[in-house]
mmCIF file of C-alpha atoms in Angstrom:
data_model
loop_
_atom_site.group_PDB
_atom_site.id
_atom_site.type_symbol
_atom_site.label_atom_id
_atom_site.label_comp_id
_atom_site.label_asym_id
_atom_site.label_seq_id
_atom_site.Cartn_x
_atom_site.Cartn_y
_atom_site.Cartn_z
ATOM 1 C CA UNK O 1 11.581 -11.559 19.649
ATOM 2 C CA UNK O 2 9.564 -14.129 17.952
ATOM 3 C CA UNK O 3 10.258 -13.821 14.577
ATOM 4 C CA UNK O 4 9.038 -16.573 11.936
ATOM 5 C CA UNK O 5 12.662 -17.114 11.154
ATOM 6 C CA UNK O 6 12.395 -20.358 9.778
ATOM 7 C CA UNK O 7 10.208 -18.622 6.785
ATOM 8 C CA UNK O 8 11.646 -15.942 6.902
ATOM 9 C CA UNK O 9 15.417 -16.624 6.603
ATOM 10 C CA UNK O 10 15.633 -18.284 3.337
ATOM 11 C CA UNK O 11 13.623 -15.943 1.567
ATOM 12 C CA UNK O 12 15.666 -13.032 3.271
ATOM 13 C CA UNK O 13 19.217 -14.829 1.887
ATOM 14 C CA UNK O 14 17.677 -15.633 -1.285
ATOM 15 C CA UNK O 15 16.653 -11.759 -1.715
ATOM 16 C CA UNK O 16 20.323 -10.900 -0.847
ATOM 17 C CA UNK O 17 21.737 -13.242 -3.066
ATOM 18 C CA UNK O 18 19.270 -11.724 -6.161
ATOM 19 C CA UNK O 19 20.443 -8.303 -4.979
ATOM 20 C CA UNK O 20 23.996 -9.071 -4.934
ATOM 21 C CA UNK O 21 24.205 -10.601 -8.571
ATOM 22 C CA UNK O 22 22.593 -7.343 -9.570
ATOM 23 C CA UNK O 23 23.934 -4.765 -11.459
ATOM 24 C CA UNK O 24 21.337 -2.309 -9.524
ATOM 25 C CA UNK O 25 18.454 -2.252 -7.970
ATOM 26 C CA UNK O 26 14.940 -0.666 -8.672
ATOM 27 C CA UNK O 27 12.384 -0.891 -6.193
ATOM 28 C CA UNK O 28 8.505 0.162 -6.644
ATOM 29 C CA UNK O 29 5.116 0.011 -5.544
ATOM 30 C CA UNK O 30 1.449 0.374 -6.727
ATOM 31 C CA UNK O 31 0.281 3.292 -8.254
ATOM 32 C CA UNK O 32 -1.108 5.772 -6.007
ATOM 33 C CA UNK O 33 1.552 4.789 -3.676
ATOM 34 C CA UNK O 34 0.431 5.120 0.436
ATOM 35 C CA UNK O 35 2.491 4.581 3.445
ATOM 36 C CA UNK O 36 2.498 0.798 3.327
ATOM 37 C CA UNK O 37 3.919 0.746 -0.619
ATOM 38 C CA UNK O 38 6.636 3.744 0.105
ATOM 39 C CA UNK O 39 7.554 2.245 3.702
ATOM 40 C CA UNK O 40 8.304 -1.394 2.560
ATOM 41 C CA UNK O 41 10.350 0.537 -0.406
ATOM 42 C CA UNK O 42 12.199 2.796 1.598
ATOM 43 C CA UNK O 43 12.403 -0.826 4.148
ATOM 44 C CA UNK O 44 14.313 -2.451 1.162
ATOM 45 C CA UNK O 45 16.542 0.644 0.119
ATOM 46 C CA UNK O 46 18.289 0.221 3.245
ATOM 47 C CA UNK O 47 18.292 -3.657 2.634
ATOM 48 C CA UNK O 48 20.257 -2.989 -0.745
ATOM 49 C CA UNK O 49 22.226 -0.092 0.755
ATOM 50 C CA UNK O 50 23.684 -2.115 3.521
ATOM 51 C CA UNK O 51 24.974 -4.789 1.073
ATOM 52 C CA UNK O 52 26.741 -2.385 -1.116
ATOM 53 C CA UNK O 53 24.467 -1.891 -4.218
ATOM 54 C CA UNK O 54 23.323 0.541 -6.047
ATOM 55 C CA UNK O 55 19.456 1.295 -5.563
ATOM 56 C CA UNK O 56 16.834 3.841 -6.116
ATOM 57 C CA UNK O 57 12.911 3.612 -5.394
ATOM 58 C CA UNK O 58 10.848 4.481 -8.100
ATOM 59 C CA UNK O 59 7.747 6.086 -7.514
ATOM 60 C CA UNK O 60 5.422 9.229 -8.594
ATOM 61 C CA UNK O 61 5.602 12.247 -6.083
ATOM 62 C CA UNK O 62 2.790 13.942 -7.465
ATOM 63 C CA UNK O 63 0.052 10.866 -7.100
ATOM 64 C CA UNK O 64 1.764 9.775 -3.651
ATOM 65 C CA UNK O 65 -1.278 9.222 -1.032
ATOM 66 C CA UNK O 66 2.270 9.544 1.160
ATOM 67 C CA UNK O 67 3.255 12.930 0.849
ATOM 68 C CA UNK O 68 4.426 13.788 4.430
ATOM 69 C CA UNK O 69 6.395 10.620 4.246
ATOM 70 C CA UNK O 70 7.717 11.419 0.913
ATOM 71 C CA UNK O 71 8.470 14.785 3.236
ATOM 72 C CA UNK O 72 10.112 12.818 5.927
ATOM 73 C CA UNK O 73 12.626 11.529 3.220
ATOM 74 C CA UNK O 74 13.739 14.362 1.877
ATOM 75 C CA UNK O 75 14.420 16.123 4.981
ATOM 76 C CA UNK O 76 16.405 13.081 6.215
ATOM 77 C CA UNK O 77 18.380 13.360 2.917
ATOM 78 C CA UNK O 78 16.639 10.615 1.136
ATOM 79 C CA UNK O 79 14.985 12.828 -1.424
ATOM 80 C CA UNK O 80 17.554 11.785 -3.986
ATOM 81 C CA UNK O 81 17.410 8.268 -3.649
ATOM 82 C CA UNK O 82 13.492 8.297 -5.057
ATOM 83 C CA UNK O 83 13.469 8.896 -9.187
ATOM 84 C CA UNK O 84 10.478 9.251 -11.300
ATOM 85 C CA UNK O 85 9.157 6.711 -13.801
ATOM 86 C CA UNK O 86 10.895 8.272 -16.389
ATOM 87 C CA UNK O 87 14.167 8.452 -14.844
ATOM 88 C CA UNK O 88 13.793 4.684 -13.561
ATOM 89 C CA UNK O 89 14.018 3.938 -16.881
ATOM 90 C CA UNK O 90 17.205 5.251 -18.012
ATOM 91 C CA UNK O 91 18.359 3.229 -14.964
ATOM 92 C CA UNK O 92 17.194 -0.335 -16.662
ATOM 93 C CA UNK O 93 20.588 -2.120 -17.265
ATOM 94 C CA UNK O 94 21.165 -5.915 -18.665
ATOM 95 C CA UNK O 95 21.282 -6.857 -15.157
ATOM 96 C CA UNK O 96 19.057 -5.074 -13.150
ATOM 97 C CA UNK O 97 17.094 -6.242 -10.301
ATOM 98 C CA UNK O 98 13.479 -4.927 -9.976
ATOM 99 C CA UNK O 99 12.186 -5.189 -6.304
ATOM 100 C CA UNK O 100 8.558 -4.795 -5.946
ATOM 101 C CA UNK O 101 6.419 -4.305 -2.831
ATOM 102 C CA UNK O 102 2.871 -4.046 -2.138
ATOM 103 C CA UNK O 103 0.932 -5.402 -4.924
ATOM 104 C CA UNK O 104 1.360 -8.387 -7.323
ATOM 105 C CA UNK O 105 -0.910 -7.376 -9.988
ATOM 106 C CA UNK O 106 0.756 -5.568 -13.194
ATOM 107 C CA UNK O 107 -1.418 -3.303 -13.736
ATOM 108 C CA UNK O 108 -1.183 -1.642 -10.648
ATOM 109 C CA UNK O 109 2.464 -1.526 -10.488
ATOM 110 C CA UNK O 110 3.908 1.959 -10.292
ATOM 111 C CA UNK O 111 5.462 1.596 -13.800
ATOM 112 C CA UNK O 112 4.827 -2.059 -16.157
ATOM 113 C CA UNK O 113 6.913 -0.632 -18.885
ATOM 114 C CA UNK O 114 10.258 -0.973 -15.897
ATOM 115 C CA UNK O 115 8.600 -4.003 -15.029
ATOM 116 C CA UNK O 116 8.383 -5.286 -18.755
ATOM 117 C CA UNK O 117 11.998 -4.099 -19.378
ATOM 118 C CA UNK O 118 14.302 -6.363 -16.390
ATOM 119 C CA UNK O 119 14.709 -9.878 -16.673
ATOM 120 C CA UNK O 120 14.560 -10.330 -12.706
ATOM 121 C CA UNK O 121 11.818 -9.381 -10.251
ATOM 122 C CA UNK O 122 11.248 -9.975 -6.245
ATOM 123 C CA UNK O 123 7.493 -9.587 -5.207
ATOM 124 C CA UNK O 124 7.290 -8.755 -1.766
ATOM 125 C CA UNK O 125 2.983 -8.463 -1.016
ATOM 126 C CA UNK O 126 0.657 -9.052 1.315
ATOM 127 C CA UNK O 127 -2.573 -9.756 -0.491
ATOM 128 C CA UNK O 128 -4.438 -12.717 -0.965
ATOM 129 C CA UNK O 129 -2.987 -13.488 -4.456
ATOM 130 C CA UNK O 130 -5.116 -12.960 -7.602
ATOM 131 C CA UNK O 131 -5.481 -14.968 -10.845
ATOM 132 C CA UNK O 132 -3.015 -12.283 -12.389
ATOM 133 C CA UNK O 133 -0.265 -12.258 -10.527
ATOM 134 C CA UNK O 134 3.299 -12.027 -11.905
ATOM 135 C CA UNK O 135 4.368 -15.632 -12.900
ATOM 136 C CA UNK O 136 7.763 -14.863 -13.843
ATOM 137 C CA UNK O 137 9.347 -13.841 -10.238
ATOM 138 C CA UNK O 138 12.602 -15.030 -8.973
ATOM 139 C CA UNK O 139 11.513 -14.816 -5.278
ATOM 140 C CA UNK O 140 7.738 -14.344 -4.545
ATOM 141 C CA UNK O 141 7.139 -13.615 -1.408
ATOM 142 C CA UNK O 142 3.659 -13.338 -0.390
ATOM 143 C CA UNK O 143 1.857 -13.752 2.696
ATOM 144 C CA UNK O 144 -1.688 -12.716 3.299
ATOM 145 C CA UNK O 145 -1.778 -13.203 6.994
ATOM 146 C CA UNK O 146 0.589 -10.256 7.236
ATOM 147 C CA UNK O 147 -0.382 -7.022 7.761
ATOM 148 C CA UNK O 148 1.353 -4.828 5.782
ATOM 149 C CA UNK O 149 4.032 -5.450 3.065
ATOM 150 C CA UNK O 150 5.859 -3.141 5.889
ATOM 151 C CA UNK O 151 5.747 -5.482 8.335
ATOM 152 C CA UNK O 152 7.092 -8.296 5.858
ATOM 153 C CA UNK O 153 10.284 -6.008 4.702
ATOM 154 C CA UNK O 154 10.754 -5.947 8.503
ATOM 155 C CA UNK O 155 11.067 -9.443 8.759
ATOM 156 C CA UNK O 156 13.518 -10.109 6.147
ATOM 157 C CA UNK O 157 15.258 -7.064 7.603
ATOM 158 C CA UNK O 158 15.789 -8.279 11.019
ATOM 159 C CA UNK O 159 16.570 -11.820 9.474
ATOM 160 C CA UNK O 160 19.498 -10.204 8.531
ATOM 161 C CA UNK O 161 22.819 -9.411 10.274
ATOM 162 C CA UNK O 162 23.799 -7.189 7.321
ATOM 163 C CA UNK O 163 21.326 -4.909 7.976
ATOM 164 C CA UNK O 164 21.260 -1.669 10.106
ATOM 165 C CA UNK O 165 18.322 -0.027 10.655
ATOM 166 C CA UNK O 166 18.232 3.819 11.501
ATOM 167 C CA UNK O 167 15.337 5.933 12.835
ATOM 168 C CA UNK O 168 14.392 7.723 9.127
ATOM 169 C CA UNK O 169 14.343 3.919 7.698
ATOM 170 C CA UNK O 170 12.467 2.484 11.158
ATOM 171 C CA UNK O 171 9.713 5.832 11.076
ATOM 172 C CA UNK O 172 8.989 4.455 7.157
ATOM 173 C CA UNK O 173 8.580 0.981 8.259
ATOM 174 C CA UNK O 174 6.127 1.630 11.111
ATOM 175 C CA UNK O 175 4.428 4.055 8.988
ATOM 176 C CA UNK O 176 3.122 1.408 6.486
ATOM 177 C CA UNK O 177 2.557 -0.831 9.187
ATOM 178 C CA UNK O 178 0.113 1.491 11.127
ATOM 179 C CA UNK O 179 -1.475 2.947 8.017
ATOM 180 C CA UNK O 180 -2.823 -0.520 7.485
ATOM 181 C CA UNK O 181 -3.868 -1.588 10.866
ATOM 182 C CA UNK O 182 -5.410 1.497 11.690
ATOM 183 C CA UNK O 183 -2.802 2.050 14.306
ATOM 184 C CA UNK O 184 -2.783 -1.771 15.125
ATOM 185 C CA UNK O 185 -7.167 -2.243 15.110
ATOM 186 C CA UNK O 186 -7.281 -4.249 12.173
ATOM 187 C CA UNK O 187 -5.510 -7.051 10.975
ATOM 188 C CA UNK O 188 -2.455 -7.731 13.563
ATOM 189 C CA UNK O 189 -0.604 -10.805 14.943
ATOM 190 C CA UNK O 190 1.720 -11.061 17.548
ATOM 191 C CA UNK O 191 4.000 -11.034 14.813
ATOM 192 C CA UNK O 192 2.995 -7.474 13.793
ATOM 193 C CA UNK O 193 3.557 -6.046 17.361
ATOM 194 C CA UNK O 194 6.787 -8.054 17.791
ATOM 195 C CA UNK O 195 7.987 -5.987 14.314
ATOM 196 C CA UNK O 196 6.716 -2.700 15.583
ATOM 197 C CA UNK O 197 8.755 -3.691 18.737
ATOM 198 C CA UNK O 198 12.143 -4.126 16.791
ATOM 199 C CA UNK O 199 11.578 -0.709 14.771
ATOM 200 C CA UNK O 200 11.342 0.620 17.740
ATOM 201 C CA UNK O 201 14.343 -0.353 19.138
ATOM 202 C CA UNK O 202 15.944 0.597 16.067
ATOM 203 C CA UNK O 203 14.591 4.307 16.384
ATOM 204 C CA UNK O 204 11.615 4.697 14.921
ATOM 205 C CA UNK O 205 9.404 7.511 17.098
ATOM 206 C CA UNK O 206 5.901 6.763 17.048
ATOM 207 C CA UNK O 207 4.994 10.500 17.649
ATOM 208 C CA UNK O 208 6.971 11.156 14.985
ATOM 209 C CA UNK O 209 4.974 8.632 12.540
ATOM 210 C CA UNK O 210 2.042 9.476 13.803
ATOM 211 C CA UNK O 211 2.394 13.385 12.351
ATOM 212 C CA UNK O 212 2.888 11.467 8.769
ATOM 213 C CA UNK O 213 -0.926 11.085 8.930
ATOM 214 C CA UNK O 214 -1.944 14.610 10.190
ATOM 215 C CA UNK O 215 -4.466 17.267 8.053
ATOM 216 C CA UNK O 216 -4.521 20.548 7.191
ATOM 217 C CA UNK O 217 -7.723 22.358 9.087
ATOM 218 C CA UNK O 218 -8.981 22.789 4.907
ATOM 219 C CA UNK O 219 -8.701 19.095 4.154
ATOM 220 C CA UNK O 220 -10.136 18.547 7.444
ATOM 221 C CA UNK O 221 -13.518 20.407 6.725
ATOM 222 C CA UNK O 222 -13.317 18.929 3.113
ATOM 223 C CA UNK O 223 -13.562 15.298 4.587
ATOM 224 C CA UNK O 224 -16.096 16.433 6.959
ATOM 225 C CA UNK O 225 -18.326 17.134 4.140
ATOM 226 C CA UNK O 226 -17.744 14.063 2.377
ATOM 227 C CA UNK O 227 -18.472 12.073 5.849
ATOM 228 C CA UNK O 228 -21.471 14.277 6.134
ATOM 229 C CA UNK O 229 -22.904 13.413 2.855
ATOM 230 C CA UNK O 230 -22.852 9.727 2.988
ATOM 231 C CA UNK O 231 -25.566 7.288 3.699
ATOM 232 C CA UNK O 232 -26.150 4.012 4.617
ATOM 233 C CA UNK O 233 -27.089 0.961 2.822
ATOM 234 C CA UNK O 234 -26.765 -2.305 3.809
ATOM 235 C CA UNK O 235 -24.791 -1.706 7.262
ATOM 236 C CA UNK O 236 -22.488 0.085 4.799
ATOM 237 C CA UNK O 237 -22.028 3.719 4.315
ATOM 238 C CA UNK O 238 -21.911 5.113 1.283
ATOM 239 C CA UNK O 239 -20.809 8.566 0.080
ATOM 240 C CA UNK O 240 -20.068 10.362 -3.059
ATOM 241 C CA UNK O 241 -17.535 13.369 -2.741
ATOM 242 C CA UNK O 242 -18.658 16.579 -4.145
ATOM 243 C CA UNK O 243 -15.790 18.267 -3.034
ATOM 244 C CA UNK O 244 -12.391 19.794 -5.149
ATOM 245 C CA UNK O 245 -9.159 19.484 -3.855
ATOM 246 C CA UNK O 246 -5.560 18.367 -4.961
ATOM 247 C CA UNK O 247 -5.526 16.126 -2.630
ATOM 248 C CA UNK O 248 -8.974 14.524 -3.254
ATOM 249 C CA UNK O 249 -7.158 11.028 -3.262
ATOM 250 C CA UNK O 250 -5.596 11.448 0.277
ATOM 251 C CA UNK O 251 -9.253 12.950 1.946
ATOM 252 C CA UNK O 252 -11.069 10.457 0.356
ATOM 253 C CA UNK O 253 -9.497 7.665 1.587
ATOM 254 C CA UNK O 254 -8.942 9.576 5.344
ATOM 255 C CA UNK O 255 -12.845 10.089 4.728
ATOM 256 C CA UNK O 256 -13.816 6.352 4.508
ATOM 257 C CA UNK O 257 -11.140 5.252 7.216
ATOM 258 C CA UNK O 258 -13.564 7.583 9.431
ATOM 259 C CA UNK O 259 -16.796 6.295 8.089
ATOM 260 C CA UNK O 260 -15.815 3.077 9.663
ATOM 261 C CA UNK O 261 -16.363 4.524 13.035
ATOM 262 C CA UNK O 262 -19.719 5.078 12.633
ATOM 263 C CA UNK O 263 -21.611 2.551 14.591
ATOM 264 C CA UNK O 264 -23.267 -0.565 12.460
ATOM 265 C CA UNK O 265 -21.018 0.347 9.908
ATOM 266 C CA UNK O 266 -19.432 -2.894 8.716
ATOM 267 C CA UNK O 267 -17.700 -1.051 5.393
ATOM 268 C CA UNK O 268 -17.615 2.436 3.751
ATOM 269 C CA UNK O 269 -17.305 3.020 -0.068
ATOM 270 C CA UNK O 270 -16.052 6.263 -1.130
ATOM 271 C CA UNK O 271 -16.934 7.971 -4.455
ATOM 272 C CA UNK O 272 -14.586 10.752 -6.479
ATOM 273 C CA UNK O 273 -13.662 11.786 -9.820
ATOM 274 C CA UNK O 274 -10.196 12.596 -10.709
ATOM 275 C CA UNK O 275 -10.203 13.619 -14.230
ATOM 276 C CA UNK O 276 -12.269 11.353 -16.749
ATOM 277 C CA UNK O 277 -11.978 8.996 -14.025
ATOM 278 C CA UNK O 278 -14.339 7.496 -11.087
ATOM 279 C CA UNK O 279 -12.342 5.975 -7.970
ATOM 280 C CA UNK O 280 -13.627 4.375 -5.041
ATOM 281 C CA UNK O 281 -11.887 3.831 -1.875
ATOM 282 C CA UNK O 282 -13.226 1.175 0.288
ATOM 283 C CA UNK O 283 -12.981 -0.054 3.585
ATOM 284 C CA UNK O 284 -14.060 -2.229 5.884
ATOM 285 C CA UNK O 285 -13.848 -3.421 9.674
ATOM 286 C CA UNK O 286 -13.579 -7.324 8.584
ATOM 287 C CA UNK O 287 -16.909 -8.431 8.284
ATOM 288 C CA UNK O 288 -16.906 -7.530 4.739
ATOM 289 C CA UNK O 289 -14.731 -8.470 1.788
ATOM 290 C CA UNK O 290 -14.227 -5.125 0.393
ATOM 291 C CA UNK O 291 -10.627 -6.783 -2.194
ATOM 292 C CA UNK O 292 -14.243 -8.809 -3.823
ATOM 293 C CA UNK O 293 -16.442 -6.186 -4.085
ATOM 294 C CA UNK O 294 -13.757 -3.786 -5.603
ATOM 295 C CA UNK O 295 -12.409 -6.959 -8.043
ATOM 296 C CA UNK O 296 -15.744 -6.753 -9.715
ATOM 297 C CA UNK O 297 -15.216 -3.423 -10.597
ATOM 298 C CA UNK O 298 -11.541 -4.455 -12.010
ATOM 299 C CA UNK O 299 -9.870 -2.950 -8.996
ATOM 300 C CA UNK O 300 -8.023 -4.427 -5.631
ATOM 301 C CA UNK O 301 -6.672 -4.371 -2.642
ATOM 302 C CA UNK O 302 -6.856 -6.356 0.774
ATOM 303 C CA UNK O 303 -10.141 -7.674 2.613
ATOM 304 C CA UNK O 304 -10.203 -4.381 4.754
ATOM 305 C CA UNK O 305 -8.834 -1.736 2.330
ATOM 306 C CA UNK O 306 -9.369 -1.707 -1.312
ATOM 307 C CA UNK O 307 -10.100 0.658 -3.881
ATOM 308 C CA UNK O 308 -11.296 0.603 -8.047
ATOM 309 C CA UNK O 309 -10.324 3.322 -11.147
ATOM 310 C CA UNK O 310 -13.198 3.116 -13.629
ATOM 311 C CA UNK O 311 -12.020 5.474 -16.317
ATOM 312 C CA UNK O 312 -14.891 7.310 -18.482
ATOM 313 C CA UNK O 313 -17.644 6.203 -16.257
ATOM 314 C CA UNK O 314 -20.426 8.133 -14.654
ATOM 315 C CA UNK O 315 -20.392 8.480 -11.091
ATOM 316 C CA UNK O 316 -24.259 8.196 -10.210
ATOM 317 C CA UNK O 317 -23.816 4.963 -12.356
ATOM 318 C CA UNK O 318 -21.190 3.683 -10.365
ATOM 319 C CA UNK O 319 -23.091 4.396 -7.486
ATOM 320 C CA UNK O 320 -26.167 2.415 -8.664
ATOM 321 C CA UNK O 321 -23.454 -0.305 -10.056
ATOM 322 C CA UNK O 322 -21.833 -0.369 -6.343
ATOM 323 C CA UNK O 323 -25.582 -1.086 -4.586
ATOM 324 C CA UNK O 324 -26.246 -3.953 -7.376
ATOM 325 C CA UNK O 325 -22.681 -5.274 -5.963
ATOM 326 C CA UNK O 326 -23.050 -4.879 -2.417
ATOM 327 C CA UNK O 327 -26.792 -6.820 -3.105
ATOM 328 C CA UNK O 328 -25.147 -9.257 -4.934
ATOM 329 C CA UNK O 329 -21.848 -9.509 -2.150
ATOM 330 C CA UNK O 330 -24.953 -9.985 0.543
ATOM 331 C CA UNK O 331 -26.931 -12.610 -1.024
ATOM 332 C CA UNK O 332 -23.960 -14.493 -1.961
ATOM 333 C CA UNK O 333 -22.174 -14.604 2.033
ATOM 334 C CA UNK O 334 -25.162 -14.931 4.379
#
């Protein structure tokens, strides 16, 4: 293995260290959480678990984009070990140590009132970091040229002798990593294939994984429908869901991942209402910014996979609003 060691070492004995001095440990992701947030969570459960401490991942079943992981837990006896928001909470102690993965931004962290509450944080993230980040971290790990926030937590994982990775922890792991490559299309390194090597020599089963991403036949007509109603504009495709489901958030996003396929497609925006609210999942093969195009609506993400909340807005005005953008994007990066 080629590990970046020499990075990765200090920050994986100066997470230990934080973790050890810690009464407990919370760990959370985004909102909306998705294989990538949940995997590098359920990544640094084991970290804390294996040096003794107390920890619990915080996170909201209901919204989870990650629900057959969130299945995969629970039937591996790790259903306990995730708490809601609420219970996180009562779990905030003098000394507790708040671990988050997957974003850097506070207002999309699962819960800012936990974050608001402990006096020390970890950020563990792989965007490109924003003008908002937290500023108040004791270790702040970030590192854009990763793939996943997975594939980081693997790193300071195998950095670490402590450690002992099982299959149920190694399946989580490889899950966020191959949600956000597109099973290892987009955005991979050697690095990324050399961690997908060691969670798989640590158990992980990539058939296994791979059924963390499967569709019921009624979703799968649902996101038919939604990839049948979109349209291009601008080598992008476009396409505004007119379809009810509880899981709107999960086809939606399955729905632009496919869009991408579509030849001269360079990036696919994804309309939906969930409530008073307009969301748009975006996408991209790498020739568009999609983290810029969704920052102007107040949302984020990464270059290839972003997505925007616009609460009280009207959807054919975010549509017209998204055009002006993409016009705007275009004339701006020719």
């Amino acid at each position: 293995m080629n590990f970046d060691v020499e990075r990765a070492q200090p920050i994986s004995a100066a997470v230990e260290k934080a973790i050890l001095h810690s009464s407990n440990v919370l760990i959370m992701g985004h909102k909306y959480s998705d294989s990538d947030s949940l995997g590098a969570a359920v990544g640094m459960l084991k970290f804390c678990k294996d040096l003794g401490k107390s920890a619990k991942i915080v996170i909201s079943v209901k919204t989870s984009l990650a629900t057959l992981l969130v299945n995969h837990l629970k039937k591996n006896d790790l259903g306990g070990e995730l708490v809601s928001v609420e219970e996180g909470k009562k779990l905030v102690k003098s000394n507790t140590l708040l671990i988050i993965v997957d974003t850097h931004r506070a207002p999309f962290f699962e819960s800012r009132e936990i974050y608001e509450s402990v006096r020390d944080v970890i950020v563990i993230d792989h965007h490109e970091k924003s003008s908002d980040c937290v500023e108040d971290a004791h270790v702040f790990y970030q590192d854009s040229s990763a793939s996943s926030a997975s594939e980081m937590v693997t790193q300071l994982i195998y950095c670490n002798e402590k450690i002992n990775l099982t299959p149920v922890y190694a399946n989580a792991l490889l899950s966020g990593i191959m949600l956000d490559t597109r099973d290892f299309m987009l955005r991979t390194t050697p690095l990324t294939f050399e961690c997908a090597a060691y969670l798989r020599s640590s158990g992980a089963d990539i058939a296994a994984v791979k059924q963390f991403f499967n569709n019921s036949l009624k979703n799968k007509k649902l996101k038919g429908k939604i990839v049948v109603a979109a349209y291009e504009y601008e080598n992008c495709a476009i396409s505004v869901a007119k379809v009810k489901s509880d899981n709107i958030r999960i086809i939606c996003s399955q729905a632009a991942d496919e869009l991408l396929m579509v030849s001269d497609v360079m990036a696919s925006f994804v309309l939906f209402e969930t409530d008073n609210t307009v969301n748009i999942s975006a996408r991209s093969n790498g020739e568009v910014n999609v983290r810029l195009i969704m920052e102007a609506f107040s949302g984020g993400g990464h270059m290839t996979m972003a997505a925007c909340q616009l609460e009280g807005a009207d959807i054919e005005q975010v549509r017209l609003e998204l055009e002006r953008k993409l016009d705007e994007y275009f004339a701006n990066n020719k």
